[in-house]
PDB file of C-alpha atoms in Angstrom:
ATOM      1  CA  MET O   7      -0.055   0.002   0.028  1.00  0.00           C
ATOM      2  CA  ASN O   8       1.388   3.313  -1.044  1.00  0.00           C
ATOM      3  CA  THR O   9      -0.145   6.501   0.547  1.00  0.00           C
ATOM      4  CA  LEU O  10       2.864   8.822   0.272  1.00  0.00           C
ATOM      5  CA  TRP O  11       1.297  11.610  -1.787  1.00  0.00           C
ATOM      6  CA  SER O  12      -2.119  11.731  -0.062  1.00  0.00           C
ATOM      7  CA  THR O  13      -0.490  11.727   3.386  1.00  0.00           C
ATOM      8  CA  TYR O  14       2.487  14.050   2.918  1.00  0.00           C
ATOM      9  CA  VAL O  15       1.763  16.311  -0.167  1.00  0.00           C
ATOM     10  CA  GLN O  16      -1.857  16.796  -1.028  1.00  0.00           C
ATOM     11  CA  GLY O  17      -4.886  15.188   0.721  1.00  0.00           C
ATOM     12  CA  CYS O  18      -7.827  13.604  -1.034  1.00  0.00           C
ATOM     13  CA  ASP O  19     -10.207  16.448  -0.316  1.00  0.00           C
ATOM     14  CA  THR O  20      -7.748  19.103  -1.494  1.00  0.00           C
ATOM     15  CA  LEU O  21      -7.270  17.480  -4.814  1.00  0.00           C
ATOM     16  CA  TYR O  22     -10.822  16.265  -5.396  1.00  0.00           C
ATOM     17  CA  TYR O  23     -12.640  19.489  -4.635  1.00  0.00           C
ATOM     18  CA  SER O  24     -10.176  21.707  -6.404  1.00  0.00           C
ATOM     19  CA  ARG O  25     -10.119  19.557  -9.512  1.00  0.00           C
ATOM     20  CA  ARG O  26     -13.869  19.086  -9.474  1.00  0.00           C
ATOM     21  CA  LEU O  27     -14.098  22.920  -9.877  1.00  0.00           C
ATOM     22  CA  ARG O  28     -11.339  23.149 -12.395  1.00  0.00           C
ATOM     23  CA  PHE O  29     -13.107  20.489 -14.541  1.00  0.00           C
ATOM     24  CA  ASP O  30     -16.669  21.656 -13.907  1.00  0.00           C
ATOM     25  CA  ASP O  31     -19.011  21.175 -16.793  1.00  0.00           C
ATOM     26  CA  ALA O  32     -19.030  24.981 -17.176  1.00  0.00           C
ATOM     27  CA  PHE O  33     -15.625  24.738 -18.605  1.00  0.00           C
ATOM     28  CA  ALA O  34     -16.153  21.501 -20.710  1.00  0.00           C
ATOM     29  CA  GLU O  35     -16.187  23.126 -24.113  1.00  0.00           C
ATOM     30  CA  ARG O  36     -12.918  24.954 -23.373  1.00  0.00           C
ATOM     31  CA  TYR O  37     -11.182  21.655 -22.767  1.00  0.00           C
ATOM     32  CA  CYS O  38     -12.946  19.564 -25.386  1.00  0.00           C
ATOM     33  CA  SER O  39     -12.238  22.022 -28.197  1.00  0.00           C
ATOM     34  CA  LEU O  40      -8.472  21.440 -27.509  1.00  0.00           C
ATOM     35  CA  PHE O  41      -8.798  17.668 -26.933  1.00  0.00           C
ATOM     36  CA  SER O  42     -10.603  17.341 -30.359  1.00  0.00           C
ATOM     37  CA  LEU O  43     -11.864  13.882 -29.512  1.00  0.00           C
ATOM     38  CA  ASP O  44     -14.836  12.249 -31.257  1.00  0.00           C
ATOM     39  CA  ARG O  45     -17.706  12.152 -28.672  1.00  0.00           C
ATOM     40  CA  GLU O  46     -19.638   9.614 -30.694  1.00  0.00           C
ATOM     41  CA  LYS O  47     -16.839   7.025 -30.741  1.00  0.00           C
ATOM     42  CA  PRO O  48     -16.518   4.363 -28.047  1.00  0.00           C
ATOM     43  CA  LEU O  49     -13.110   5.501 -27.004  1.00  0.00           C
ATOM     44  CA  ARG O  50     -11.031   3.838 -24.332  1.00  0.00           C
ATOM     45  CA  ILE O  51      -9.403   6.563 -22.197  1.00  0.00           C
ATOM     46  CA  LEU O  52      -6.663   6.182 -19.649  1.00  0.00           C
ATOM     47  CA  GLU O  53      -5.974   8.901 -17.130  1.00  0.00           C
ATOM     48  CA  ILE O  54      -2.461   8.815 -15.717  1.00  0.00           C
ATOM     49  CA  GLY O  55      -2.109   9.952 -12.095  1.00  0.00           C
ATOM     50  CA  CYS O  56      -5.887  10.239 -11.608  1.00  0.00           C
ATOM     51  CA  GLY O  57      -5.665  11.187  -7.909  1.00  0.00           C
ATOM     52  CA  PRO O  58      -9.080  11.049  -6.303  1.00  0.00           C
ATOM     53  CA  GLY O  59     -10.871  10.907  -9.661  1.00  0.00           C
ATOM     54  CA  ALA O  60     -12.386  14.305 -10.504  1.00  0.00           C
ATOM     55  CA  LEU O  61     -10.961  14.558 -14.027  1.00  0.00           C
ATOM     56  CA  ALA O  62     -11.804  10.939 -14.836  1.00  0.00           C
ATOM     57  CA  GLY O  63     -15.368  11.606 -13.738  1.00  0.00           C
ATOM     58  CA  ALA O  64     -15.590  14.703 -15.993  1.00  0.00           C
ATOM     59  CA  LEU O  65     -14.272  12.771 -18.922  1.00  0.00           C
ATOM     60  CA  LEU O  66     -16.973  10.248 -18.546  1.00  0.00           C
ATOM     61  CA  ARG O  67     -19.586  12.996 -18.518  1.00  0.00           C
ATOM     62  CA  TRP O  68     -18.033  14.806 -21.547  1.00  0.00           C
ATOM     63  CA  TYR O  69     -17.613  11.544 -23.526  1.00  0.00           C
ATOM     64  CA  PRO O  70     -20.480   9.391 -22.613  1.00  0.00           C
ATOM     65  CA  ASN O  71     -19.697   6.672 -25.142  1.00  0.00           C
ATOM     66  CA  ALA O  72     -16.126   6.223 -23.797  1.00  0.00           C
ATOM     67  CA  SER O  73     -14.813   3.809 -21.150  1.00  0.00           C
ATOM     68  CA  VAL O  74     -12.588   5.567 -18.748  1.00  0.00           C
ATOM     69  CA  VAL O  75      -9.760   4.068 -16.614  1.00  0.00           C
ATOM     70  CA  GLY O  76      -7.886   5.983 -13.987  1.00  0.00           C
ATOM     71  CA  VAL O  77      -4.550   4.827 -12.523  1.00  0.00           C
ATOM     72  CA  ASP O  78      -2.644   6.238  -9.504  1.00  0.00           C
ATOM     73  CA  ARG O  79      -0.058   4.653  -7.238  1.00  0.00           C
ATOM     74  CA  ASP O  80      -1.601   6.160  -4.063  1.00  0.00           C
ATOM     75  CA  SER O  81      -3.964   3.710  -2.395  1.00  0.00           C
ATOM     76  CA  ASN O  82      -5.920   6.455  -0.613  1.00  0.00           C
ATOM     77  CA  PHE O  83      -6.651   8.234  -3.891  1.00  0.00           C
ATOM     78  CA  ILE O  84      -7.888   5.113  -5.565  1.00  0.00           C
ATOM     79  CA  LYS O  85     -10.193   4.231  -2.650  1.00  0.00           C
ATOM     80  CA  TYR O  86     -11.597   7.808  -2.623  1.00  0.00           C
ATOM     81  CA  ALA O  87     -12.035   7.830  -6.387  1.00  0.00           C
ATOM     82  CA  ARG O  88     -14.012   4.601  -6.327  1.00  0.00           C
ATOM     83  CA  ALA O  89     -16.369   6.091  -3.692  1.00  0.00           C
ATOM     84  CA  HIS O  90     -16.865   9.426  -5.428  1.00  0.00           C
ATOM     85  CA  GLU O  91     -16.864   8.732  -9.196  1.00  0.00           C
ATOM     86  CA  LYS O  92     -19.037   5.882 -10.358  1.00  0.00           C
ATOM     87  CA  GLY O  93     -18.702   4.433 -13.821  1.00  0.00           C
ATOM     88  CA  VAL O  94     -14.931   4.786 -14.019  1.00  0.00           C
ATOM     89  CA  GLU O  95     -12.561   1.898 -13.472  1.00  0.00           C
ATOM     90  CA  PHE O  96      -9.859   2.884 -10.966  1.00  0.00           C
ATOM     91  CA  ILE O  97      -6.676   0.840 -10.655  1.00  0.00           C
ATOM     92  CA  GLU O  98      -3.770   1.280  -8.263  1.00  0.00           C
ATOM     93  CA  ALA O  99      -0.759   1.270 -10.561  1.00  0.00           C
ATOM     94  CA  ASP O 100       2.549   3.056 -11.271  1.00  0.00           C
ATOM     95  CA  ALA O 101       2.602   5.415 -14.298  1.00  0.00           C
ATOM     96  CA  CYS O 102       6.194   4.151 -15.076  1.00  0.00           C
ATOM     97  CA  ALA O 103       4.987   0.477 -15.208  1.00  0.00           C
ATOM     98  CA  LEU O 104       1.413   0.494 -16.471  1.00  0.00           C
ATOM     99  CA  PRO O 105      -0.402  -2.950 -16.109  1.00  0.00           C
ATOM    100  CA  PHE O 106      -1.673  -2.884 -19.651  1.00  0.00           C
ATOM    101  CA  GLU O 107      -0.761  -4.506 -23.004  1.00  0.00           C
ATOM    102  CA  GLU O 108       0.604  -2.535 -25.911  1.00  0.00           C
ATOM    103  CA  GLY O 109      -2.044  -0.628 -27.876  1.00  0.00           C
ATOM    104  CA  GLU O 110      -4.929  -0.922 -25.345  1.00  0.00           C
ATOM    105  CA  PHE O 111      -6.069   2.688 -25.342  1.00  0.00           C
ATOM    106  CA  ASP O 112      -7.266   5.353 -27.841  1.00  0.00           C
ATOM    107  CA  VAL O 113      -6.410   8.186 -25.498  1.00  0.00           C
ATOM    108  CA  THR O 114      -4.059   8.764 -22.600  1.00  0.00           C
ATOM    109  CA  ILE O 115      -4.467  11.917 -20.512  1.00  0.00           C
ATOM    110  CA  SER O 116      -2.846  13.425 -17.424  1.00  0.00           C
ATOM    111  CA  ASN O 117      -3.278  16.583 -15.330  1.00  0.00           C
ATOM    112  CA  THR O 118      -0.331  18.171 -13.509  1.00  0.00           C
ATOM    113  CA  VAL O 119       1.566  14.872 -13.470  1.00  0.00           C
ATOM    114  CA  SER O 120       4.356  15.173 -16.042  1.00  0.00           C
ATOM    115  CA  GLU O 121       6.441  17.431 -13.751  1.00  0.00           C
ATOM    116  CA  HIS O 122       6.726  14.676 -11.098  1.00  0.00           C
ATOM    117  CA  ILE O 123       7.874  11.756 -13.337  1.00  0.00           C
ATOM    118  CA  GLU O 124      11.016  11.111 -15.295  1.00  0.00           C
ATOM    119  CA  PRO O 125      10.076  12.061 -18.912  1.00  0.00           C
ATOM    120  CA  SER O 126      11.251   8.934 -20.792  1.00  0.00           C
ATOM    121  CA  ALA O 127       9.244   6.764 -18.479  1.00  0.00           C
ATOM    122  CA  PHE O 128       6.171   9.072 -18.420  1.00  0.00           C
ATOM    123  CA  PHE O 129       5.953   9.369 -22.250  1.00  0.00           C
ATOM    124  CA  GLY O 130       7.398   5.996 -23.040  1.00  0.00           C
ATOM    125  CA  GLU O 131       4.682   4.067 -21.125  1.00  0.00           C
ATOM    126  CA  GLN O 132       1.881   6.094 -22.649  1.00  0.00           C
ATOM    127  CA  TYR O 133       3.296   5.570 -26.110  1.00  0.00           C
ATOM    128  CA  ARG O 134       3.468   1.860 -25.489  1.00  0.00           C
ATOM    129  CA  VAL O 135      -0.200   1.484 -24.334  1.00  0.00           C
ATOM    130  CA  LEU O 136      -1.656   3.707 -27.039  1.00  0.00           C
ATOM    131  CA  LYS O 137      -2.975   2.320 -30.270  1.00  0.00           C
ATOM    132  CA  ARG O 138      -1.370   3.412 -33.500  1.00  0.00           C
ATOM    133  CA  GLY O 139      -3.031   6.826 -34.206  1.00  0.00           C
ATOM    134  CA  GLY O 140      -3.861   7.147 -30.475  1.00  0.00           C
ATOM    135  CA  ILE O 141      -3.800  10.543 -28.730  1.00  0.00           C
ATOM    136  CA  CYS O 142      -1.664  11.546 -25.749  1.00  0.00           C
ATOM    137  CA  ILE O 143      -2.946  14.693 -23.945  1.00  0.00           C
ATOM    138  CA  VAL O 144      -0.941  16.437 -21.157  1.00  0.00           C
ATOM    139  CA  ILE O 145      -2.565  19.165 -19.001  1.00  0.00           C
ATOM    140  CA  SER O 146       0.002  21.285 -17.227  1.00  0.00           C
ATOM    141  CA  SER O 147      -0.776  24.103 -14.815  1.00  0.00           C
ATOM    142  CA  ARG O 148       0.980  27.361 -15.581  1.00  0.00           C
ATOM    143  CA  LYS O 149       1.216  30.560 -13.600  1.00  0.00           C
ATOM    144  CA  GLY O 150      -2.239  31.985 -12.798  1.00  0.00           C
ATOM    145  CA  ILE O 151      -3.668  34.650 -10.582  1.00  0.00           C
ATOM    146  CA  LEU O 152      -4.532  34.340  -6.916  1.00  0.00           C
ATOM    147  CA  SER O 153      -6.154  37.234  -4.996  1.00  0.00           C
ATOM    148  CA  ARG O 154      -7.479  36.341  -1.542  1.00  0.00           C
ATOM    149  CA  ALA O 155     -10.193  38.030   0.535  1.00  0.00           C
ATOM    150  CA  GLU O 156      -8.853  40.061   3.327  1.00  0.00           C
ATOM    151  CA  CYS O 157     -10.857  37.988   5.831  1.00  0.00           C
ATOM    152  CA  LEU O 158      -8.882  34.837   4.630  1.00  0.00           C
ATOM    153  CA  ALA O 159      -5.441  36.353   5.291  1.00  0.00           C
ATOM    154  CA  ASP O 160      -3.240  34.524   7.762  1.00  0.00           C
ATOM    155  CA  ASP O 161      -3.125  36.174  11.177  1.00  0.00           C
ATOM    156  CA  ARG O 162       0.031  36.370  13.350  1.00  0.00           C
ATOM    157  CA  TYR O 163      -0.432  32.958  14.890  1.00  0.00           C
ATOM    158  CA  GLU O 164      -0.896  31.295  11.463  1.00  0.00           C
ATOM    159  CA  ILE O 165       2.249  33.045  10.011  1.00  0.00           C
ATOM    160  CA  GLU O 166       4.320  31.958  13.009  1.00  0.00           C
ATOM    161  CA  PHE O 167       2.988  28.403  12.745  1.00  0.00           C
ATOM    162  CA  TRP O 168       3.985  28.044   9.138  1.00  0.00           C
ATOM    163  CA  GLU O 169       7.398  29.569   9.747  1.00  0.00           C
ATOM    164  CA  LYS O 170       7.935  26.964  12.474  1.00  0.00           C
ATOM    165  CA  VAL O 171       6.811  24.203  10.020  1.00  0.00           C
ATOM    166  CA  LYS O 172       9.089  25.384   7.303  1.00  0.00           C
ATOM    167  CA  LYS O 173      12.139  24.847   9.551  1.00  0.00           C
ATOM    168  CA  TYR O 174      11.528  21.073   9.704  1.00  0.00           C
ATOM    169  CA  ASP O 175       9.545  20.261   6.555  1.00  0.00           C
ATOM    170  CA  GLU O 176      11.379  18.202   3.963  1.00  0.00           C
ATOM    171  CA  THR O 177       8.275  16.726   2.310  1.00  0.00           C
ATOM    172  CA  PHE O 178       8.786  18.185  -1.232  1.00  0.00           C
ATOM    173  CA  GLU O 179      12.411  16.943  -1.298  1.00  0.00           C
ATOM    174  CA  VAL O 180      11.663  13.488   0.002  1.00  0.00           C
ATOM    175  CA  CYS O 181       8.589  13.008  -2.328  1.00  0.00           C
ATOM    176  CA  GLU O 182      10.377  14.538  -5.379  1.00  0.00           C
ATOM    177  CA  VAL O 183       7.608  17.064  -5.961  1.00  0.00           C
ATOM    178  CA  CYS O 184       8.053  18.878  -9.326  1.00  0.00           C
ATOM    179  CA  LYS O 185      11.435  17.221  -9.904  1.00  0.00           C
ATOM    180  CA  TYR O 186      11.004  17.397 -13.723  1.00  0.00           C
ATOM    181  CA  PRO O 187       9.486  20.753 -14.528  1.00  0.00           C
ATOM    182  CA  MET O 188       9.225  21.870 -18.198  1.00  0.00           C
ATOM    183  CA  THR O 189       8.639  25.216 -19.790  1.00  0.00           C
ATOM    184  CA  GLU O 190       5.904  26.011 -22.290  1.00  0.00           C
ATOM    185  CA  SER O 191       8.388  25.213 -25.136  1.00  0.00           C
ATOM    186  CA  GLU O 192      10.006  22.171 -23.538  1.00  0.00           C
ATOM    187  CA  LEU O 193       6.747  20.302 -23.060  1.00  0.00           C
ATOM    188  CA  PRO O 194       5.812  20.026 -26.753  1.00  0.00           C
ATOM    189  CA  SER O 195       9.433  19.360 -27.633  1.00  0.00           C
ATOM    190  CA  ALA O 196       9.320  16.378 -25.243  1.00  0.00           C
ATOM    191  CA  PHE O 197       6.306  14.961 -27.074  1.00  0.00           C
ATOM    192  CA  GLU O 198       8.344  15.073 -30.294  1.00  0.00           C
ATOM    193  CA  LYS O 199      11.421  13.680 -28.662  1.00  0.00           C
ATOM    194  CA  TYR O 200       9.548  10.597 -27.392  1.00  0.00           C
ATOM    195  CA  GLY O 201       7.915   9.791 -30.732  1.00  0.00           C
ATOM    196  CA  PHE O 202       4.691  11.699 -30.929  1.00  0.00           C
ATOM    197  CA  GLY O 203       3.621  13.588 -34.020  1.00  0.00           C
ATOM    198  CA  ASP O 204       1.047  16.241 -34.954  1.00  0.00           C
ATOM    199  CA  VAL O 205       1.820  18.007 -31.680  1.00  0.00           C
ATOM    200  CA  SER O 206      -0.376  20.961 -30.825  1.00  0.00           C
ATOM    201  CA  THR O 207      -0.696  23.324 -27.850  1.00  0.00           C
ATOM    202  CA  GLY O 208      -3.479  25.495 -26.376  1.00  0.00           C
ATOM    203  CA  TYR O 209      -4.522  27.076 -23.124  1.00  0.00           C
ATOM    204  CA  VAL O 210      -7.629  27.010 -20.904  1.00  0.00           C
ATOM    205  CA  THR O 211      -8.257  29.717 -18.323  1.00  0.00           C
ATOM    206  CA  VAL O 212     -10.503  28.905 -15.467  1.00  0.00           C
ATOM    207  CA  ASP O 213     -11.560  31.813 -13.278  1.00  0.00           C
ATOM    208  CA  LEU O 214     -13.066  30.928  -9.892  1.00  0.00           C
ATOM    209  CA  THR O 215     -14.548  34.146  -8.482  1.00  0.00           C
ATOM    210  CA  PRO O 216     -17.337  33.340  -5.978  1.00  0.00           C
ATOM    211  CA  ASP O 217     -18.853  36.888  -6.016  1.00  0.00           C
ATOM    212  CA  ASP O 218     -19.316  36.805  -9.807  1.00  0.00           C
ATOM    213  CA  PRO O 219     -23.045  36.291 -10.451  1.00  0.00           C
ATOM    214  CA  LYS O 220     -22.380  33.966 -13.389  1.00  0.00           C
ATOM    215  CA  TYR O 221     -21.853  31.314 -10.731  1.00  0.00           C
ATOM    216  CA  SER O 222     -24.631  29.623  -8.772  1.00  0.00           C
ATOM    217  CA  SER O 223     -24.687  29.992  -5.046  1.00  0.00           C
ATOM    218  CA  LYS O 224     -23.786  26.343  -4.769  1.00  0.00           C
ATOM    219  CA  MET O 225     -20.712  26.675  -6.959  1.00  0.00           C
ATOM    220  CA  ALA O 226     -19.714  29.956  -5.134  1.00  0.00           C
ATOM    221  CA  GLU O 227     -19.805  28.158  -1.854  1.00  0.00           C
ATOM    222  CA  ASP O 228     -17.865  25.214  -3.370  1.00  0.00           C
ATOM    223  CA  ILE O 229     -15.190  27.602  -4.568  1.00  0.00           C
ATOM    224  CA  ILE O 230     -14.757  29.040  -1.083  1.00  0.00           C
ATOM    225  CA  ASN O 231     -14.846  25.634   0.655  1.00  0.00           C
ATOM    226  CA  ALA O 232     -12.327  24.097  -1.680  1.00  0.00           C
ATOM    227  CA  ASP O 233      -9.651  26.348  -0.282  1.00  0.00           C
ATOM    228  CA  ARG O 234     -10.809  25.494   3.235  1.00  0.00           C
ATOM    229  CA  TYR O 235     -10.287  21.745   2.486  1.00  0.00           C
ATOM    230  CA  GLY O 236      -6.772  22.597   1.253  1.00  0.00           C
ATOM    231  CA  GLU O 237      -5.802  24.312   4.390  1.00  0.00           C
ATOM    232  CA  LEU O 238      -7.251  21.676   6.635  1.00  0.00           C
ATOM    233  CA  ASP O 239      -5.560  18.887   4.703  1.00  0.00           C
ATOM    234  CA  ALA O 240      -2.211  20.780   5.075  1.00  0.00           C
ATOM    235  CA  ILE O 241      -2.724  20.701   8.891  1.00  0.00           C
ATOM    236  CA  SER O 242      -3.310  16.968   8.790  1.00  0.00           C
ATOM    237  CA  SER O 243      -0.130  16.498   6.824  1.00  0.00           C
ATOM    238  CA  VAL O 244       1.828  18.522   9.405  1.00  0.00           C
ATOM    239  CA  GLU O 245       0.474  16.283  12.174  1.00  0.00           C
ATOM    240  CA  VAL O 246       1.701  13.100  10.311  1.00  0.00           C
ATOM    241  CA  THR O 247       5.079  14.454   9.129  1.00  0.00           C
ATOM    242  CA  LEU O 248       6.126  16.794  11.968  1.00  0.00           C
ATOM    243  CA  GLY O 249       4.321  15.394  15.027  1.00  0.00           C
ATOM    244  CA  LYS O 250       7.507  15.514  17.128  1.00  0.00           C
ATOM    245  CA  HIS O 251       7.925  19.185  16.431  1.00  0.00           C
ATOM    246  CA  ILE O 252       4.346  20.435  16.512  1.00  0.00           C
ATOM    247  CA  GLU O 253       2.081  20.165  19.553  1.00  0.00           C
ATOM    248  CA  PRO O 254      -1.478  18.861  19.201  1.00  0.00           C
ATOM    249  CA  LEU O 255      -2.780  22.072  20.713  1.00  0.00           C
ATOM    250  CA  GLU O 256      -1.039  24.073  17.989  1.00  0.00           C
ATOM    251  CA  THR O 257      -2.770  22.161  15.173  1.00  0.00           C
ATOM    252  CA  GLN O 258      -6.096  22.301  17.033  1.00  0.00           C
ATOM    253  CA  LYS O 259      -5.880  26.062  17.252  1.00  0.00           C
ATOM    254  CA  MET O 260      -4.913  26.226  13.581  1.00  0.00           C
ATOM    255  CA  ARG O 261      -8.039  24.209  12.589  1.00  0.00           C
ATOM    256  CA  GLU O 262     -10.236  26.569  14.677  1.00  0.00           C
ATOM    257  CA  LEU O 263      -8.645  29.633  13.017  1.00  0.00           C
ATOM    258  CA  ILE O 264      -9.075  28.243   9.483  1.00  0.00           C
ATOM    259  CA  ASN O 265     -12.738  27.191   9.997  1.00  0.00           C
ATOM    260  CA  ALA O 266     -13.473  30.491  11.599  1.00  0.00           C
ATOM    261  CA  LYS O 267     -12.217  32.545   8.666  1.00  0.00           C
ATOM    262  CA  TYR O 268     -13.817  30.465   6.018  1.00  0.00           C
ATOM    263  CA  ASP O 269     -17.115  30.501   7.934  1.00  0.00           C
ATOM    264  CA  LYS O 270     -16.799  34.277   7.912  1.00  0.00           C
ATOM    265  CA  ARG O 271     -16.155  34.283   4.151  1.00  0.00           C
ATOM    266  CA  LEU O 272     -19.198  32.079   3.557  1.00  0.00           C
ATOM    267  CA  ASP O 273     -21.369  34.292   5.832  1.00  0.00           C
ATOM    268  CA  ASP O 274     -20.235  37.417   3.923  1.00  0.00           C
ATOM    269  CA  TYR O 275     -21.191  35.722   0.624  1.00  0.00           C
ATOM    270  CA  LYS O 276     -24.636  34.830   1.915  1.00  0.00           C
ATOM    271  CA  ARG O 277     -25.175  38.392   3.172  1.00  0.00           C
ATOM    272  CA  GLY O 278     -24.119  39.865  -0.194  1.00  0.00           C
ATOM    273  CA  ILE O 279     -20.808  41.300   1.042  1.00  0.00           C
ATOM    274  CA  LYS O 280     -18.495  41.075  -1.858  1.00  0.00           C
ATOM    275  CA  HIS O 281     -14.777  40.589  -1.645  1.00  0.00           C
ATOM    276  CA  TRP O 282     -14.107  39.771  -5.312  1.00  0.00           C
ATOM    277  CA  ASP O 283     -11.353  37.306  -4.390  1.00  0.00           C
ATOM    278  CA  THR O 284     -10.364  35.143  -7.289  1.00  0.00           C
ATOM    279  CA  ASN O 285      -8.335  32.161  -8.392  1.00  0.00           C
ATOM    280  CA  VAL O 286      -7.562  32.083 -12.081  1.00  0.00           C
ATOM    281  CA  SER O 287      -5.891  28.844 -13.321  1.00  0.00           C
ATOM    282  CA  VAL O 288      -4.070  28.722 -16.620  1.00  0.00           C
ATOM    283  CA  MET O 289      -3.964  25.213 -17.958  1.00  0.00           C
ATOM    284  CA  MET O 290      -1.668  24.368 -20.799  1.00  0.00           C
ATOM    285  CA  VAL O 291      -2.981  21.535 -22.981  1.00  0.00           C
ATOM    286  CA  ILE O 292      -0.479  19.633 -25.148  1.00  0.00           C
ATOM    287  CA  LYS O 293      -1.647  16.960 -27.610  1.00  0.00           C
ATOM    288  CA  GLY O 294       0.241  14.480 -29.752  1.00  0.00           C
ATOM    289  CA  THR O 295      -0.464  11.453 -31.886  1.00  0.00           C
ATOM    290  CA  LYS O 296       1.281   8.080 -31.885  1.00  0.00           C
TER     291      LYS O 296
END
């Protein structure tokens, strides 16, 4: 059982709720226009590094005639995905040693995964399991915009807490987070280097602004709470990784502070008090053909 990523880097709730927003059906056409996949064909789609399953679930909605398989080496993610996204086959597996025969899939796709895996293994395994003429799609997060509401700013206690954590935290080094980053020009070049042709690129911007009236009240509240889940998961990670340095009363107080400020943000939203905080994601989509 491997639970390294979900325990030490990003929790299940963090990834699931943030990705569910990023791949909400409101943005489906933006992605699908770049994917250029036939919605009528019974495609077999494999998601590499599926995490807790939000993108795989979106793909099944967007391509109802397809069969979708998601793989991740983290046991917690696979268990969570199976509970939250029905109709998708989720398998615990390593992206560098996929448990499939050559040419099994019409499409492989990944989201913010390429930067964590050695490129020859990452692209090589996808090339192997794709059919001739199959499509490889890589979604890679680029620099976006983040503007937080004042009521969500860290207070002095929170700032001092994270400064203390920073002294001891070696999670990103140990877990090799973002060990293989690529620029906007290096990514498509890597596709060509590892055998893919007809390479194309495009960008999807996803703006998550809860006060914008284009979003329903439910989605606005989901946007606010997604950040809450992220902060709470970070505290859980600290408890596991740095328990000998951080006291239980410290993490308890952090949870109380986090929930209080997000409760305040939600209350302001419901009362019509606008902050116009926003999180704009810029997603690069690279596509190549075997």
